[in-house]
Structure formats: structure tokens, C-alpha cells
Short mmCIF file of N, CA and C in Angstrom, two decimals:
data_model
loop_
_atom_site.label_atom_id
_atom_site.label_comp_id
_atom_site.label_asym_id
_atom_site.label_seq_id
_atom_site.Cartn_x
_atom_site.Cartn_y
_atom_site.Cartn_z
N MET A 76 -45.77 198.51 100.03
CA MET A 76 -46.37 199.46 99.10
C MET A 76 -46.73 200.80 99.77
N PRO A 77 -47.18 200.81 101.04
CA PRO A 77 -47.50 202.10 101.64
C PRO A 77 -46.26 202.99 101.79
N TYR A 78 -45.09 202.37 101.93
CA TYR A 78 -43.87 203.15 102.06
C TYR A 78 -43.54 203.86 100.74
N ILE A 79 -43.70 203.14 99.65
CA ILE A 79 -43.45 203.73 98.33
C ILE A 79 -44.43 204.88 98.09
N MET A 80 -45.69 204.67 98.49
CA MET A 80 -46.70 205.73 98.33
C MET A 80 -46.36 206.96 99.19
N THR A 81 -45.77 206.73 100.34
CA THR A 81 -45.33 207.84 101.20
C THR A 81 -44.26 208.65 100.48
N ILE A 82 -43.28 207.96 99.91
CA ILE A 82 -42.20 208.64 99.18
C ILE A 82 -42.77 209.44 98.02
N VAL A 83 -43.59 208.79 97.20
CA VAL A 83 -44.15 209.43 96.01
C VAL A 83 -45.05 210.61 96.39
N SER A 84 -45.88 210.42 97.41
CA SER A 84 -46.80 211.48 97.83
C SER A 84 -46.05 212.71 98.35
N LEU A 85 -45.03 212.49 99.15
CA LEU A 85 -44.25 213.61 99.68
C LEU A 85 -43.51 214.31 98.56
N PHE A 86 -42.89 213.55 97.68
CA PHE A 86 -42.17 214.13 96.55
C PHE A 86 -43.13 214.94 95.66
N ALA A 87 -44.26 214.35 95.30
CA ALA A 87 -45.21 215.01 94.40
C ALA A 87 -45.88 216.21 95.09
N GLY A 88 -46.30 216.02 96.33
CA GLY A 88 -46.97 217.12 97.05
C GLY A 88 -46.06 218.32 97.20
N ASP A 89 -44.82 218.08 97.60
CA ASP A 89 -43.87 219.18 97.74
C ASP A 89 -43.58 219.82 96.39
N GLY A 90 -43.47 218.99 95.36
CA GLY A 90 -43.22 219.53 94.01
C GLY A 90 -44.35 220.40 93.51
N ILE A 91 -45.58 220.00 93.79
CA ILE A 91 -46.74 220.80 93.36
C ILE A 91 -46.75 222.14 94.09
N ILE A 92 -46.52 222.11 95.39
CA ILE A 92 -46.49 223.37 96.15
C ILE A 92 -45.36 224.25 95.65
N LYS A 93 -44.18 223.67 95.43
CA LYS A 93 -43.04 224.46 94.93
C LYS A 93 -43.37 225.09 93.58
N HIS A 94 -44.07 224.35 92.72
CA HIS A 94 -44.47 224.88 91.41
C HIS A 94 -45.33 226.13 91.57
N PHE A 95 -46.33 226.05 92.44
CA PHE A 95 -47.21 227.20 92.63
C PHE A 95 -46.50 228.36 93.32
N VAL A 96 -45.60 228.04 94.25
CA VAL A 96 -44.83 229.10 94.91
C VAL A 96 -43.92 229.79 93.89
N GLU A 97 -43.30 229.02 93.02
CA GLU A 97 -42.42 229.60 91.99
C GLU A 97 -43.20 230.46 91.00
N LYS A 98 -44.42 230.05 90.69
CA LYS A 98 -45.26 230.81 89.74
C LYS A 98 -45.78 232.10 90.36
N GLY A 99 -45.75 232.18 91.70
CA GLY A 99 -46.22 233.38 92.39
C GLY A 99 -45.29 234.55 92.14
N GLU A 100 -45.56 235.64 92.80
CA GLU A 100 -44.73 236.83 92.63
C GLU A 100 -43.30 236.56 93.07
N GLY A 101 -42.39 237.47 92.77
CA GLY A 101 -40.95 237.29 92.99
C GLY A 101 -40.58 236.81 94.38
N ALA A 102 -39.33 236.38 94.51
CA ALA A 102 -38.84 235.89 95.81
C ALA A 102 -39.08 236.97 96.86
N GLY A 103 -39.53 236.57 97.99
CA GLY A 103 -39.81 237.52 99.06
C GLY A 103 -41.29 237.83 99.20
N GLY A 104 -42.12 237.42 98.22
CA GLY A 104 -43.56 237.63 98.33
C GLY A 104 -44.10 236.84 99.51
N ARG A 105 -45.12 237.38 100.18
CA ARG A 105 -45.63 236.76 101.40
C ARG A 105 -47.13 236.54 101.32
N LEU A 106 -47.56 235.45 101.94
CA LEU A 106 -48.98 235.16 102.10
C LEU A 106 -49.17 234.72 103.54
N GLN A 107 -49.91 235.50 104.31
CA GLN A 107 -50.14 235.20 105.73
C GLN A 107 -51.30 234.21 105.82
N LEU A 108 -51.01 232.94 106.17
CA LEU A 108 -52.05 231.93 106.30
C LEU A 108 -52.80 232.06 107.61
N SER A 109 -52.08 232.40 108.65
CA SER A 109 -52.68 232.61 109.97
C SER A 109 -51.79 233.60 110.70
N GLU A 110 -52.13 233.83 111.94
CA GLU A 110 -51.33 234.75 112.75
C GLU A 110 -49.88 234.28 112.88
N LYS A 111 -49.67 232.96 112.84
CA LYS A 111 -48.35 232.40 113.09
C LYS A 111 -47.70 231.72 111.88
N ILE A 112 -48.43 231.50 110.80
CA ILE A 112 -47.90 230.77 109.66
C ILE A 112 -47.88 231.66 108.42
N VAL A 113 -46.73 231.71 107.76
CA VAL A 113 -46.52 232.56 106.59
C VAL A 113 -45.99 231.71 105.44
N ILE A 114 -46.52 231.95 104.25
CA ILE A 114 -45.96 231.36 103.04
C ILE A 114 -45.15 232.46 102.36
N LYS A 115 -43.87 232.19 102.15
CA LYS A 115 -43.03 233.16 101.44
C LYS A 115 -41.97 232.41 100.66
N LYS A 116 -41.75 232.82 99.43
CA LYS A 116 -40.79 232.13 98.57
C LYS A 116 -39.37 232.50 98.96
N TYR A 117 -38.55 231.46 99.07
CA TYR A 117 -37.15 231.66 99.37
C TYR A 117 -36.34 230.64 98.58
N HIS A 118 -35.31 231.09 97.90
CA HIS A 118 -34.43 230.21 97.14
C HIS A 118 -33.19 229.91 97.98
N ASN A 119 -33.11 228.68 98.49
CA ASN A 119 -32.01 228.24 99.33
C ASN A 119 -30.95 227.59 98.43
N LYS A 120 -29.82 228.26 98.28
CA LYS A 120 -28.79 227.78 97.37
C LYS A 120 -27.79 226.84 98.05
N GLY A 121 -27.96 226.63 99.34
CA GLY A 121 -27.07 225.73 100.07
C GLY A 121 -27.85 224.56 100.65
N ALA A 122 -27.34 224.06 101.75
CA ALA A 122 -28.03 222.99 102.48
C ALA A 122 -28.88 223.64 103.57
N MET A 123 -29.16 222.91 104.63
CA MET A 123 -29.97 223.44 105.73
C MET A 123 -29.41 224.78 106.20
N LEU A 124 -30.31 225.74 106.38
CA LEU A 124 -29.97 227.10 106.81
C LEU A 124 -28.98 227.78 105.85
N ASN A 125 -29.02 227.37 104.60
CA ASN A 125 -28.19 227.95 103.53
C ASN A 125 -26.69 227.68 103.71
N ILE A 126 -26.34 226.70 104.52
CA ILE A 126 -24.94 226.35 104.72
C ILE A 126 -24.37 225.83 103.39
N GLY A 127 -23.23 226.35 103.00
CA GLY A 127 -22.58 225.91 101.78
C GLY A 127 -23.14 226.54 100.52
N GLU A 128 -23.80 227.68 100.64
CA GLU A 128 -24.44 228.28 99.47
C GLU A 128 -23.45 228.64 98.35
N LYS A 129 -22.21 228.83 98.68
CA LYS A 129 -21.21 229.16 97.66
C LYS A 129 -20.58 227.92 97.04
N HIS A 130 -20.99 226.75 97.53
CA HIS A 130 -20.46 225.48 97.03
C HIS A 130 -21.61 224.59 96.57
N HIS A 131 -22.42 225.13 95.66
CA HIS A 131 -23.65 224.46 95.22
C HIS A 131 -23.38 223.05 94.70
N ARG A 132 -22.36 222.89 93.88
CA ARG A 132 -22.10 221.56 93.30
C ARG A 132 -21.77 220.52 94.38
N PHE A 133 -21.00 220.92 95.36
CA PHE A 133 -20.65 220.00 96.45
C PHE A 133 -21.90 219.64 97.25
N VAL A 134 -22.74 220.63 97.55
CA VAL A 134 -23.98 220.38 98.30
C VAL A 134 -24.89 219.45 97.50
N ALA A 135 -25.00 219.67 96.19
CA ALA A 135 -25.84 218.81 95.34
C ALA A 135 -25.28 217.39 95.31
N LEU A 136 -23.97 217.24 95.19
CA LEU A 136 -23.34 215.92 95.19
C LEU A 136 -23.56 215.21 96.52
N LEU A 137 -23.36 215.93 97.62
CA LEU A 137 -23.59 215.37 98.94
C LEU A 137 -25.04 214.94 99.11
N SER A 138 -25.96 215.73 98.61
CA SER A 138 -27.39 215.40 98.67
C SER A 138 -27.69 214.13 97.87
N LEU A 139 -27.07 214.00 96.72
CA LEU A 139 -27.25 212.82 95.87
C LEU A 139 -26.69 211.57 96.55
N VAL A 140 -25.50 211.69 97.12
CA VAL A 140 -24.86 210.56 97.81
C VAL A 140 -25.69 210.15 99.03
N PHE A 141 -26.15 211.12 99.80
CA PHE A 141 -26.98 210.84 100.98
C PHE A 141 -28.26 210.13 100.56
N SER A 142 -28.91 210.62 99.51
CA SER A 142 -30.15 210.00 99.03
C SER A 142 -29.91 208.56 98.58
N ALA A 143 -28.80 208.32 97.90
CA ALA A 143 -28.47 206.97 97.45
C ALA A 143 -28.21 206.04 98.64
N PHE A 144 -27.49 206.54 99.63
CA PHE A 144 -27.20 205.74 100.82
C PHE A 144 -28.47 205.36 101.56
N VAL A 145 -29.36 206.33 101.77
CA VAL A 145 -30.61 206.06 102.49
C VAL A 145 -31.50 205.14 101.65
N THR A 146 -31.46 205.29 100.33
CA THR A 146 -32.21 204.38 99.46
C THR A 146 -31.73 202.95 99.66
N GLY A 147 -30.43 202.76 99.74
CA GLY A 147 -29.87 201.44 99.99
C GLY A 147 -30.34 200.86 101.32
N MET A 148 -30.32 201.68 102.36
CA MET A 148 -30.82 201.23 103.67
C MET A 148 -32.29 200.83 103.58
N PHE A 149 -33.06 201.65 102.87
CA PHE A 149 -34.50 201.41 102.73
C PHE A 149 -34.75 200.08 102.01
N VAL A 150 -34.04 199.84 100.92
CA VAL A 150 -34.22 198.61 100.14
C VAL A 150 -33.87 197.39 101.00
N VAL A 151 -32.79 197.49 101.77
CA VAL A 151 -32.37 196.36 102.62
C VAL A 151 -33.42 196.07 103.69
N THR A 152 -34.00 197.09 104.29
CA THR A 152 -34.94 196.88 105.40
C THR A 152 -36.39 196.68 104.94
N LEU A 153 -36.67 196.93 103.68
CA LEU A 153 -38.05 196.89 103.19
C LEU A 153 -38.73 195.54 103.40
N GLY A 154 -38.02 194.46 103.20
CA GLY A 154 -38.63 193.14 103.34
C GLY A 154 -38.63 192.58 104.75
N MET A 155 -37.99 193.29 105.68
CA MET A 155 -37.90 192.79 107.05
C MET A 155 -39.20 193.02 107.81
N LYS A 156 -39.60 192.02 108.56
CA LYS A 156 -40.81 192.14 109.37
C LYS A 156 -40.51 192.93 110.64
N GLY A 157 -41.54 193.63 111.13
CA GLY A 157 -41.41 194.37 112.39
C GLY A 157 -40.62 195.65 112.27
N ARG A 158 -40.47 196.16 111.08
CA ARG A 158 -39.68 197.39 110.86
C ARG A 158 -40.56 198.55 110.39
N VAL A 159 -41.79 198.60 110.88
CA VAL A 159 -42.74 199.63 110.42
C VAL A 159 -42.23 201.04 110.72
N LEU A 160 -41.79 201.27 111.96
CA LEU A 160 -41.31 202.59 112.35
C LEU A 160 -40.07 202.99 111.55
N LEU A 161 -39.14 202.06 111.41
CA LEU A 161 -37.92 202.31 110.65
C LEU A 161 -38.25 202.62 109.19
N ASN A 162 -39.07 201.79 108.55
CA ASN A 162 -39.37 202.00 107.14
C ASN A 162 -40.22 203.25 106.91
N THR A 163 -41.09 203.58 107.84
CA THR A 163 -41.86 204.82 107.71
C THR A 163 -40.92 206.01 107.80
N GLY A 164 -40.00 205.97 108.77
CA GLY A 164 -39.01 207.05 108.89
C GLY A 164 -38.16 207.18 107.65
N LEU A 165 -37.67 206.06 107.13
CA LEU A 165 -36.84 206.10 105.91
C LEU A 165 -37.64 206.60 104.71
N ALA A 166 -38.91 206.21 104.61
CA ALA A 166 -39.75 206.67 103.50
C ALA A 166 -39.95 208.18 103.56
N LEU A 167 -40.18 208.72 104.75
CA LEU A 167 -40.33 210.18 104.89
C LEU A 167 -39.02 210.90 104.57
N ILE A 168 -37.91 210.36 105.06
CA ILE A 168 -36.60 210.95 104.74
C ILE A 168 -36.38 210.95 103.23
N LEU A 169 -36.67 209.81 102.59
CA LEU A 169 -36.44 209.71 101.14
C LEU A 169 -37.34 210.62 100.33
N GLY A 170 -38.61 210.70 100.68
CA GLY A 170 -39.51 211.61 99.96
C GLY A 170 -38.99 213.04 100.01
N GLY A 171 -38.55 213.46 101.19
CA GLY A 171 -38.01 214.81 101.34
C GLY A 171 -36.66 214.97 100.65
N ALA A 172 -35.80 213.97 100.81
CA ALA A 172 -34.47 214.04 100.21
C ALA A 172 -34.55 214.06 98.68
N TYR A 173 -35.42 213.22 98.12
CA TYR A 173 -35.57 213.20 96.66
C TYR A 173 -36.06 214.56 96.16
N SER A 174 -37.02 215.15 96.86
CA SER A 174 -37.57 216.44 96.43
C SER A 174 -36.51 217.54 96.46
N ASN A 175 -35.79 217.63 97.57
CA ASN A 175 -34.77 218.68 97.67
C ASN A 175 -33.58 218.41 96.75
N THR A 176 -33.21 217.14 96.57
CA THR A 176 -32.11 216.81 95.66
C THR A 176 -32.51 217.14 94.22
N TYR A 177 -33.74 216.84 93.86
CA TYR A 177 -34.24 217.19 92.52
C TYR A 177 -34.10 218.70 92.30
N ASP A 178 -34.52 219.50 93.27
CA ASP A 178 -34.38 220.95 93.15
C ASP A 178 -32.92 221.35 92.97
N ARG A 179 -32.03 220.77 93.77
CA ARG A 179 -30.61 221.15 93.68
C ARG A 179 -30.02 220.82 92.32
N LEU A 180 -30.45 219.70 91.74
CA LEU A 180 -29.91 219.30 90.44
C LEU A 180 -30.58 220.06 89.29
N LYS A 181 -31.88 220.28 89.37
CA LYS A 181 -32.63 220.91 88.28
C LYS A 181 -32.58 222.44 88.34
N ARG A 182 -32.88 223.00 89.51
CA ARG A 182 -33.00 224.46 89.64
C ARG A 182 -31.70 225.13 90.10
N LYS A 183 -30.83 224.37 90.73
CA LYS A 183 -29.59 224.87 91.35
C LYS A 183 -29.87 225.56 92.68
N TYR A 184 -31.08 225.41 93.21
CA TYR A 184 -31.46 225.90 94.54
C TYR A 184 -32.69 225.12 94.97
N VAL A 185 -32.97 225.15 96.27
CA VAL A 185 -34.16 224.49 96.81
C VAL A 185 -35.20 225.57 97.08
N VAL A 186 -36.42 225.32 96.65
CA VAL A 186 -37.51 226.26 96.90
C VAL A 186 -38.06 225.99 98.30
N ASP A 187 -37.91 226.97 99.17
CA ASP A 187 -38.50 226.91 100.51
C ASP A 187 -39.65 227.91 100.54
N TYR A 188 -40.65 227.66 101.38
CA TYR A 188 -41.85 228.50 101.31
C TYR A 188 -42.66 228.60 102.59
N PHE A 189 -42.32 227.90 103.62
CA PHE A 189 -43.15 227.83 104.82
C PHE A 189 -42.37 228.41 105.99
N SER A 190 -42.95 229.39 106.68
CA SER A 190 -42.26 230.03 107.78
C SER A 190 -43.22 230.27 108.94
N PHE A 191 -42.65 230.37 110.10
CA PHE A 191 -43.42 230.69 111.30
C PHE A 191 -43.19 232.14 111.67
N HIS A 192 -44.19 232.75 112.27
CA HIS A 192 -44.01 234.08 112.83
C HIS A 192 -44.49 234.05 114.27
N ILE A 193 -43.54 234.18 115.18
CA ILE A 193 -43.86 234.17 116.60
C ILE A 193 -43.50 235.54 117.16
N ASP A 194 -44.46 236.18 117.80
CA ASP A 194 -44.26 237.52 118.36
C ASP A 194 -43.34 237.43 119.57
N THR A 195 -42.30 238.26 119.59
CA THR A 195 -41.36 238.26 120.71
C THR A 195 -41.55 239.49 121.58
N GLY A 196 -42.61 240.24 121.35
CA GLY A 196 -42.84 241.47 122.10
C GLY A 196 -42.94 241.27 123.60
N LYS A 197 -43.53 240.19 124.05
CA LYS A 197 -43.72 239.95 125.49
C LYS A 197 -42.60 239.11 126.09
N CYS A 198 -41.58 238.81 125.29
CA CYS A 198 -40.47 237.98 125.75
C CYS A 198 -39.56 238.78 126.68
N ARG A 199 -39.28 238.24 127.85
CA ARG A 199 -38.39 238.94 128.80
C ARG A 199 -36.99 238.36 128.80
N LEU A 200 -36.87 237.07 128.50
CA LEU A 200 -35.55 236.45 128.48
C LEU A 200 -34.87 236.73 127.15
N ARG A 201 -33.72 237.36 127.21
CA ARG A 201 -33.00 237.75 126.00
C ARG A 201 -32.65 236.54 125.12
N ILE A 202 -32.20 235.45 125.75
CA ILE A 202 -31.81 234.27 124.98
C ILE A 202 -33.01 233.66 124.26
N TRP A 203 -34.17 233.63 124.92
CA TRP A 203 -35.39 233.11 124.30
C TRP A 203 -35.79 234.01 123.13
N LYS A 204 -35.71 235.32 123.32
CA LYS A 204 -36.06 236.28 122.26
C LYS A 204 -35.15 236.07 121.05
N ARG A 205 -33.86 235.88 121.28
CA ARG A 205 -32.93 235.66 120.17
C ARG A 205 -33.23 234.36 119.44
N LEU A 206 -33.58 233.31 120.20
CA LEU A 206 -33.91 232.03 119.60
C LEU A 206 -35.17 232.14 118.74
N VAL A 207 -36.19 232.80 119.27
CA VAL A 207 -37.45 232.96 118.53
C VAL A 207 -37.24 233.87 117.32
N ASP A 208 -36.46 234.92 117.46
CA ASP A 208 -36.15 235.79 116.32
C ASP A 208 -35.46 235.00 115.22
N ARG A 209 -34.57 234.10 115.59
CA ARG A 209 -33.88 233.25 114.61
C ARG A 209 -34.87 232.30 113.92
N LEU A 210 -35.77 231.70 114.71
CA LEU A 210 -36.79 230.82 114.15
C LEU A 210 -37.66 231.56 113.14
N ASN A 211 -37.95 232.82 113.41
CA ASN A 211 -38.77 233.63 112.51
C ASN A 211 -38.11 233.86 111.15
N THR A 212 -36.78 233.69 111.06
CA THR A 212 -36.08 233.91 109.80
C THR A 212 -35.93 232.64 108.96
N ILE A 213 -36.19 231.48 109.56
CA ILE A 213 -35.99 230.20 108.86
C ILE A 213 -37.21 229.90 107.99
N VAL A 214 -36.94 229.47 106.76
CA VAL A 214 -38.01 229.12 105.82
C VAL A 214 -37.84 227.64 105.47
N PHE A 215 -38.93 226.88 105.57
CA PHE A 215 -38.93 225.44 105.34
C PHE A 215 -39.72 225.10 104.08
N ASN A 216 -39.73 223.82 103.73
CA ASN A 216 -40.67 223.30 102.75
C ASN A 216 -41.21 221.97 103.29
N LEU A 217 -42.17 221.40 102.61
CA LEU A 217 -42.77 220.15 103.05
C LEU A 217 -41.73 219.04 103.13
N ALA A 218 -40.80 219.03 102.20
CA ALA A 218 -39.73 218.02 102.19
C ALA A 218 -38.92 218.09 103.48
N ASP A 219 -38.64 219.29 103.96
CA ASP A 219 -37.88 219.45 105.20
C ASP A 219 -38.61 218.81 106.37
N PHE A 220 -39.92 219.00 106.43
CA PHE A 220 -40.70 218.39 107.51
C PHE A 220 -40.67 216.86 107.40
N GLY A 221 -40.71 216.34 106.17
CA GLY A 221 -40.59 214.90 105.98
C GLY A 221 -39.26 214.38 106.50
N ILE A 222 -38.19 215.10 106.20
CA ILE A 222 -36.86 214.70 106.65
C ILE A 222 -36.76 214.78 108.17
N ILE A 223 -37.29 215.83 108.76
CA ILE A 223 -37.22 216.00 110.22
C ILE A 223 -38.02 214.92 110.93
N ILE A 224 -39.28 214.74 110.53
CA ILE A 224 -40.13 213.73 111.17
C ILE A 224 -39.59 212.33 110.91
N GLY A 225 -39.15 212.07 109.67
CA GLY A 225 -38.58 210.78 109.34
C GLY A 225 -37.33 210.47 110.16
N SER A 226 -36.50 211.48 110.38
CA SER A 226 -35.29 211.29 111.18
C SER A 226 -35.63 210.97 112.63
N MET A 227 -36.66 211.63 113.15
CA MET A 227 -37.09 211.33 114.52
C MET A 227 -37.61 209.89 114.62
N LEU A 228 -38.39 209.46 113.64
CA LEU A 228 -38.88 208.07 113.64
C LEU A 228 -37.74 207.08 113.50
N PHE A 229 -36.76 207.42 112.68
CA PHE A 229 -35.58 206.58 112.50
C PHE A 229 -34.85 206.38 113.83
N VAL A 230 -34.63 207.47 114.56
CA VAL A 230 -33.95 207.39 115.85
C VAL A 230 -34.80 206.59 116.86
N ILE A 231 -36.08 206.87 116.91
CA ILE A 231 -36.97 206.14 117.83
C ILE A 231 -36.97 204.65 117.50
N SER A 232 -36.94 204.32 116.21
CA SER A 232 -36.94 202.91 115.82
C SER A 232 -35.68 202.22 116.31
N GLY A 233 -34.58 202.93 116.40
CA GLY A 233 -33.34 202.36 116.90
C GLY A 233 -33.38 202.14 118.41
N LEU A 234 -34.17 202.94 119.10
CA LEU A 234 -34.29 202.81 120.55
C LEU A 234 -35.32 201.75 120.93
N HIS A 235 -36.25 201.52 120.03
CA HIS A 235 -37.36 200.58 120.27
C HIS A 235 -36.92 199.17 119.94
N LYS A 236 -37.12 198.25 120.83
CA LYS A 236 -36.78 196.84 120.57
C LYS A 236 -37.93 196.20 119.84
N ASN A 237 -37.66 195.62 118.68
CA ASN A 237 -38.71 195.00 117.86
C ASN A 237 -39.03 193.61 118.33
#
């Protein structure tokens, strides 16, 4: 039951935030939460980093197939003992995947809203500056963090002997 609550909470929490972000001013509006964290609305019409933005239907179909596949894995492992890390990872992946897939099917884009701002003024290494500048342009949502953290737990669970 805690795994189902994780999925529902992530899906609902991300959906509520997306609702308020969408109701805010037009795309590109910014809210500085702290020196390093920015809320800004961004409509991602593709997959991660807007890859495939011109092939929305394919990205939506791929998202749906991926969600169904991971759901199948989750259902199979749900009753197994000693799979806490694996099931927690799958629950986080599913909560995020369901939220972003819902956006792709309903809105035809994913609402992203969370960004980092890291000052590169004191950076001396050109490669580091370019990496940080790139990070400053990426916009995430709560679902993305669920997918990232869930994927890390999934990999760790595979390395960990139960």
C-alpha cells in the first residue's frame, strides 16, 4: 500500500503544481524561490530535454508503452518479499511517468517549472562553465525528479543482493 500511495502522491502533487504554474502568467514567467532555485513555466513538447519535439505523437506513444511496461514490472514484483528498494524505485518512476504521460496525452506537452540558477562568473574552467550554463537552461518538474530518483533506486536494487 505505501507504494501505491507513493505513485498517487507524486502524480497528484505534480499535477497540482502544474495546475498552478499553468494558471500563472504566460510561458516564461519567473518566480525566484532562492538565490539558486527558480520557478518558471516551460512547455516541453518532446521527451527529456525536448528531444523529439516535432514528433509529439511518437513521444506520447513511447511514454505510454514505457509506463505500461514499468507497470507490469511493478505488478510482478509487488508481492515479492525483500524488494523494498526495487518497489520504491518503480513506484517513483511510475508516479513521474504517469504524470508526464498524462500531460503528453491531455495537453500535448509536459509542463515543466523547476530550474536551477548557478552563477558561472567565478568559473575558470571553460568546460565546467559550459556544463553549468547548460544546466541553467534545463527546466524540470516534480515528476522528473521522481523518475530520476526512482531510476537510481532501481539500479541500486539490482546491485544489492536481497
